[in-house]
XYZ file of C-alpha atoms in Angstrom:
432
model
C 0.000 0.000 0.000
C 1.399 3.383 -1.005
C 2.771 5.442 1.857
C 3.299 2.564 4.292
C 6.771 1.540 5.396
C 8.294 -1.935 5.154
C 6.289 -4.314 7.326
C 7.763 -6.877 9.704
C 4.658 -9.018 9.330
C 5.020 -12.440 7.770
C 1.255 -12.910 7.954
C 0.052 -9.838 6.034
C -3.701 -10.197 6.647
C -4.034 -7.009 8.713
C -2.195 -4.736 6.310
C -3.910 -6.378 3.339
C -7.280 -5.450 4.835
C -6.648 -1.787 5.562
C -8.947 0.553 3.622
C -7.645 1.715 0.241
C -5.440 4.851 0.355
C -8.096 7.079 -1.224
C -10.302 6.576 1.848
C -7.619 7.730 4.291
C -7.729 11.232 5.762
C -4.846 13.652 5.548
C -2.392 12.996 8.376
C -1.438 16.038 10.422
C 2.001 16.052 12.092
C 1.582 19.151 14.241
C 2.894 17.755 17.547
C 6.636 16.986 17.623
C 6.136 14.151 20.123
C 4.000 12.300 17.568
C 6.739 12.104 14.947
C 7.725 8.538 15.698
C 10.588 6.701 13.991
C 9.719 4.394 11.101
C 10.667 1.282 13.088
C 8.761 1.047 16.356
C 7.564 -1.722 18.638
C 5.149 -0.187 21.125
C 5.564 -2.984 23.702
C 9.322 -2.490 23.762
C 8.763 1.241 24.203
C 6.332 0.775 27.086
C 8.557 -1.769 28.817
C 11.801 0.147 28.400
C 13.078 3.191 30.207
C 11.517 2.662 33.641
C 13.713 1.553 36.529
C 13.438 -2.220 37.014
C 12.706 -1.839 40.721
C 9.659 0.397 40.307
C 6.236 -1.214 40.642
C 4.313 -1.743 37.410
C 1.206 -3.645 38.524
C -0.527 -4.380 41.819
C -3.507 -6.580 42.653
C -6.234 -6.350 45.281
C -4.601 -9.280 47.105
C -1.408 -7.306 47.581
C 0.673 -8.880 44.825
C 3.120 -6.452 43.186
C 5.049 -6.808 39.943
C 8.075 -4.608 39.366
C 8.953 -3.397 35.884
C 11.891 -5.800 35.952
C 9.634 -8.740 36.793
C 7.121 -7.649 34.165
C 9.838 -7.476 31.492
C 11.108 -10.949 32.403
C 7.610 -12.469 32.318
C 6.735 -10.765 29.036
C 9.962 -12.055 27.484
C 9.223 -15.566 28.701
C 5.737 -15.434 27.171
C 7.112 -14.021 23.908
C 9.568 -16.930 23.700
C 6.690 -19.389 24.198
C 4.565 -17.651 21.594
C 7.244 -17.856 18.935
C 8.476 -21.376 19.737
C 5.917 -23.674 21.393
C 2.871 -21.959 19.905
C 4.290 -21.176 16.462
C 3.131 -17.566 16.326
C 4.740 -15.520 13.539
C 4.667 -11.724 13.105
C 1.281 -10.579 11.889
C -0.713 -13.531 13.272
C -3.755 -12.443 15.256
C -3.762 -13.639 18.876
C -6.949 -13.428 20.937
C -6.710 -12.679 24.671
C -9.510 -13.438 27.125
C -9.666 -13.248 30.891
C -10.279 -11.036 33.909
C -8.166 -7.934 34.454
C -4.932 -9.276 35.922
C -1.206 -8.624 35.533
C -0.947 -11.831 33.524
C -3.495 -10.599 30.985
C -1.507 -7.365 30.642
C 1.713 -9.370 30.296
C 0.165 -11.474 27.524
C -0.905 -8.290 25.736
C 2.644 -6.930 25.839
C 4.169 -10.272 24.824
C 1.978 -10.614 21.729
C 3.023 -7.134 20.591
C 6.690 -7.670 21.393
C 6.571 -10.839 19.281
C 5.265 -8.797 16.355
C 1.810 -10.371 16.344
C -1.535 -8.541 16.387
C -3.378 -8.602 19.693
C -7.179 -8.941 19.912
C -8.402 -8.564 23.498
C -12.026 -9.558 24.018
C -14.334 -9.323 27.004
C -14.624 -12.154 29.499
C -18.428 -11.932 29.366
C -18.772 -12.272 25.588
C -20.646 -15.378 24.535
C -19.616 -18.139 22.096
C -21.462 -16.704 19.092
C -19.819 -13.305 19.566
C -16.386 -14.867 20.012
C -16.813 -16.956 16.887
C -17.847 -13.924 14.842
C -14.804 -11.933 15.941
C -12.479 -14.833 15.225
C -13.989 -15.148 11.746
C -13.683 -11.427 11.008
C -10.056 -11.166 12.140
C -9.118 -14.713 11.060
C -7.678 -15.508 14.466
C -5.643 -18.680 14.772
C -4.224 -18.413 18.310
C -5.700 -17.590 21.728
C -4.262 -17.080 25.212
C -6.994 -17.491 27.780
C -7.283 -17.404 31.555
C -8.366 -20.903 32.592
C -11.416 -19.369 34.313
C -12.658 -17.896 31.019
C -11.949 -20.723 28.608
C -15.280 -22.581 28.539
C -17.155 -20.209 26.229
C -14.126 -19.879 23.967
C -14.075 -23.663 23.557
C -17.842 -23.636 22.952
C -17.330 -21.079 20.176
C -15.824 -23.979 18.211
C -13.633 -21.760 16.023
C -12.051 -23.865 13.263
C -8.266 -24.066 13.602
C -8.084 -21.986 16.782
C -5.211 -23.060 19.049
C -6.030 -22.192 22.664
C -3.321 -21.970 25.319
C -4.575 -21.442 28.863
C -2.855 -19.831 31.814
C -3.503 -19.901 35.557
C -4.366 -23.592 35.771
C -2.715 -26.738 37.110
C -2.192 -28.660 33.866
C 1.399 -29.424 32.824
C 0.860 -27.609 29.514
C -0.419 -24.453 31.232
C 1.288 -21.452 29.659
C 2.841 -20.449 32.973
C 4.194 -23.950 33.648
C 5.836 -24.620 30.309
C 9.622 -24.434 30.178
C 10.916 -21.371 28.342
C 14.249 -19.593 27.859
C 15.164 -17.155 30.597
C 17.091 -14.968 28.145
C 15.699 -11.593 27.086
C 13.470 -11.638 24.009
C 14.486 -9.269 21.237
C 11.426 -7.329 20.148
C 10.383 -7.860 16.536
C 11.423 -4.865 14.430
C 7.893 -3.780 13.571
C 7.117 -0.700 11.560
C 5.429 2.193 13.304
C 2.553 1.652 10.871
C 2.332 -2.111 11.325
C -1.026 -3.086 12.824
C -0.565 -3.746 16.541
C -4.092 -4.456 17.701
C -7.622 -5.020 16.524
C -10.314 -3.674 18.843
C -13.896 -4.737 18.253
C -16.859 -2.445 18.631
C -19.815 -3.623 20.673
C -21.871 -4.473 17.610
C -24.885 -2.462 18.759
C -25.550 -1.413 15.140
C -25.151 -4.957 13.792
C -22.080 -7.075 13.131
C -19.129 -5.869 15.276
C -16.400 -3.896 13.523
C -12.745 -4.805 13.930
C -10.835 -1.547 14.222
C -7.127 -1.737 13.406
C -4.568 0.397 15.229
C -0.872 0.775 14.484
C 2.070 0.520 16.886
C 2.436 4.307 16.777
C -1.232 4.728 17.710
C -0.735 2.880 20.987
C 1.865 5.452 22.008
C -0.055 8.337 20.474
C -3.001 8.051 22.857
C -0.534 8.347 25.731
C 1.303 11.237 24.094
C -1.921 13.163 23.382
C -4.750 12.729 25.906
C -2.659 11.310 28.742
C 0.312 13.651 28.397
C -1.616 16.848 27.637
C -4.881 16.425 29.563
C -4.379 13.813 32.266
C -0.704 14.691 32.924
C 0.274 11.612 35.000
C 3.296 11.425 37.287
C 5.661 8.502 37.933
C 4.380 8.204 41.502
C 0.749 7.800 40.393
C -1.247 4.639 41.037
C -4.011 4.098 38.465
C -7.093 1.937 38.840
C -10.532 1.691 37.283
C -13.485 -0.416 36.247
C -13.155 -0.850 32.456
C -11.686 -4.195 31.350
C -8.733 -4.353 28.969
C -11.081 -5.501 26.196
C -12.374 -1.916 26.162
C -9.822 0.527 24.825
C -10.861 2.947 27.590
C -9.518 0.426 30.098
C -6.525 -0.555 27.994
C -5.344 3.040 27.930
C -6.194 3.908 31.521
C -4.853 0.744 33.153
C -1.897 -0.284 30.980
C -0.748 2.199 28.344
C -0.985 5.476 30.271
C 0.625 4.324 33.525
C 3.407 2.451 31.725
C 4.169 5.363 29.410
C 4.567 7.560 32.511
C 6.593 4.991 34.468
C 3.738 4.799 36.980
C 1.824 1.768 38.284
C -1.678 0.342 38.056
C -3.878 -1.554 40.475
C -5.604 -4.219 38.346
C -8.916 -5.343 39.836
C -10.774 -8.450 38.749
C -13.927 -7.111 40.428
C -14.185 -3.367 39.918
C -17.745 -2.267 40.607
C -18.451 0.816 42.726
C -18.496 -1.256 45.931
C -15.031 -2.630 45.145
C -13.518 0.610 43.886
C -14.007 2.672 47.036
C -12.238 0.299 49.467
C -9.502 -0.316 46.870
C -8.881 3.423 46.546
C -8.649 3.764 50.306
C -6.503 0.688 50.948
C -4.000 1.182 48.137
C -4.012 5.001 48.044
C -5.008 5.215 44.394
C -4.338 8.580 42.747
C -5.909 8.209 39.266
C -9.344 6.673 38.673
C -10.945 5.637 35.370
C -14.615 4.682 35.377
C -18.018 5.549 33.915
C -20.553 8.179 35.030
C -22.878 5.524 36.466
C -20.083 4.361 38.772
C -19.345 7.885 39.986
C -23.050 8.333 40.665
C -23.232 5.041 42.562
C -20.098 5.807 44.595
C -21.579 9.091 45.768
C -24.033 7.109 47.889
C -21.194 5.048 49.401
C -18.581 7.756 50.029
C -19.260 8.069 53.752
C -16.819 5.894 55.613
C -14.284 5.730 52.781
C -11.128 7.823 52.546
C -10.594 8.902 48.933
C -8.270 11.801 49.677
C -5.428 10.066 47.800
C -7.228 10.705 44.495
C -5.975 13.602 42.403
C -7.430 12.691 38.958
C -10.804 11.167 38.036
C -11.601 10.350 34.404
C -15.033 9.570 32.999
C -16.005 8.205 29.587
C -18.312 5.662 27.992
C -21.512 7.671 28.358
C -22.680 11.195 29.025
C -21.528 12.680 32.337
C -24.459 14.696 33.713
C -23.624 18.097 35.149
C -25.428 17.112 38.360
C -23.146 14.104 38.874
C -20.056 16.215 38.164
C -21.145 18.885 40.684
C -22.057 16.398 43.420
C -18.717 14.616 43.043
C -16.887 17.952 43.173
C -18.827 19.034 46.249
C -18.128 15.760 48.081
C -14.473 15.239 47.074
C -13.167 18.565 45.797
C -12.154 16.775 42.574
C -13.050 17.872 39.055
C -13.936 14.846 36.922
C -12.125 14.880 33.582
C -14.862 14.041 31.095
C -14.011 12.616 27.684
C -15.442 11.320 24.452
C -13.632 8.422 22.880
C -14.390 5.669 20.402
C -13.095 2.212 19.640
C -12.485 3.408 16.079
C -10.277 6.208 17.429
C -8.778 4.078 20.216
C -9.249 6.477 23.134
C -10.384 9.952 24.211
C -10.117 12.715 21.599
C -12.375 15.396 23.142
C -11.789 16.431 26.748
C -10.797 19.173 29.189
C -9.161 19.317 32.589
C -8.884 21.584 35.613
C -10.116 25.150 35.072
C -11.056 24.407 31.459
C -13.819 22.022 32.556
C -17.409 23.167 32.056
C -19.854 20.783 33.777
C -22.372 19.384 31.322
C -20.019 19.688 28.349
C -17.140 17.490 27.303
C -14.329 19.815 26.343
C -12.240 20.683 23.323
C -10.208 18.613 20.864
C -7.260 16.964 22.594
C -3.895 18.233 21.261
C -3.122 16.176 18.169
C -6.805 16.055 17.166
C -9.092 18.256 15.121
C -12.858 18.117 15.462
C -16.029 19.932 14.559
C -19.786 19.431 14.378
C -21.143 19.512 10.860
C -24.528 19.337 9.193
C -25.773 16.798 6.659
C -23.971 18.675 3.868
C -20.639 18.620 5.726
C -20.935 22.310 6.542
C -20.145 23.697 9.983
C -23.116 23.897 12.308
C -24.052 27.231 13.836
C -23.658 27.533 17.594
C -26.447 25.679 19.398
C -27.330 23.438 16.448
C -27.209 19.612 16.555
C -25.118 17.772 13.999
C -22.605 14.994 13.402
C -19.055 14.693 14.674
C -16.201 14.981 12.261
C -12.869 14.093 13.830
C -9.370 13.620 12.521
C -5.795 13.740 13.653
C -2.191 13.005 13.052
C -2.720 9.252 13.298
C -6.402 8.745 12.536
C -5.869 6.899 9.259
C -4.380 3.970 11.097
C -7.638 3.363 12.874
C -9.880 1.615 10.428
C -12.564 -1.049 10.334
C -11.293 -4.258 8.743
C -12.212 -4.226 5.090
C -14.841 -6.890 4.557
C -15.943 -7.048 8.215
C -19.434 -5.829 7.435
C -18.732 -2.332 8.700
C -20.791 0.609 7.499
C -18.434 3.128 9.090
C -16.002 5.095 6.967
C -12.310 5.267 7.725
C -11.645 7.158 10.954
C -10.954 10.763 10.194
C -13.898 10.993 7.805
C -17.408 11.821 8.855
C -19.228 8.923 10.557
C -22.588 7.945 9.206
C -24.569 8.285 12.426
C -25.358 11.441 14.386
C -23.839 11.584 17.854
C -26.301 14.148 19.256
C -23.537 16.718 19.217
C -24.333 20.381 19.609
C -22.108 23.193 18.440
C -21.149 25.641 21.172
C -18.531 28.330 21.343
C -16.189 26.599 23.778
C -17.120 22.925 23.879
C -15.720 19.981 21.967
C -18.082 20.811 19.170
C -16.524 24.185 18.593
C -15.948 24.768 14.870
C -12.317 23.892 14.192
C -10.258 22.819 11.203
C -10.410 19.134 10.483
C -8.734 16.643 8.229
């Protein structure tokens, strides 16, 4: 495909199924930090540079993984992937299980081995799993032993399932593997790193492809410019890693900042509050309904360690924002994101927040609300989102997956109930 660099993929399915070049938006390179080198492996970038003794992941039971331990375990898994399991660069590898450090380690190992990671939800049923495997032509799966039954029931032809966390001799964590470091596959920055599936609420789910550079870009845009994490932060939240909201908030953002994350297998409002208090969490990612539910449970819980709260996934009512601010003194960072665009692209923080609105385009993004003729909507008028950015072309439904959505960066086909206002995310602005 014209404009793409030399791929490291042996299995070229993902690149072969990108939309044709004429459907791509113009790429805008207006942030220096987004000008990545041509050769880039995002897992190697996330794993490198942080002191080996710093904590990467914690669990509710008190287990802690240092960055050094995480690197060693990822390398061990990558060795197993490329030897025992026969994974080659470009193969799609499905991940399924609760939110644990081992799931995160599998995610990093698949990417470091040059394969394409497809993380699904533990609650998805056999028919859904089979459909996603068919769309992405998945031949390998790493699955928590507790979540394997429905994957087996999906009866996907040719799917090789390796389980972890069990007692069997062939369990992924019990197999012998080299202790030597694993050299990351020399992937291109525009090699597909992951395929994230939409929920399928409008029909057949769409497989949205994201490049290695995109994984870093969400950290170098929303996280770096809006969230502004610190190395001493401890992240936690409710979204699973099968949602890109959770993937960013619980793995990519903390690792990019050299911080740590508390990974909770049970992360409802009743679990979040005691976890925040016990572990002194500083950054929280969850949905408006959870913030609303936690308001009724705040008494008796110390949440003074929190310094950042992020909300996405649905509209954040102004009343919820104000009640949370009154009770905690914290301003919830609201955001709009999409699986097709990987993470949050409209947001605001601190004094720029206006309760009841979402914000402005995140640095690195351009957005506007337009009418049915692609013209800019007057202030106060409803319309459709049009969003684009420096890396939006990489984020595309798999060609042939049954998607009705255009390439990210072009106007979506469905209204998003957006309203143009002078200072909100829908403010008229240049777009690709």
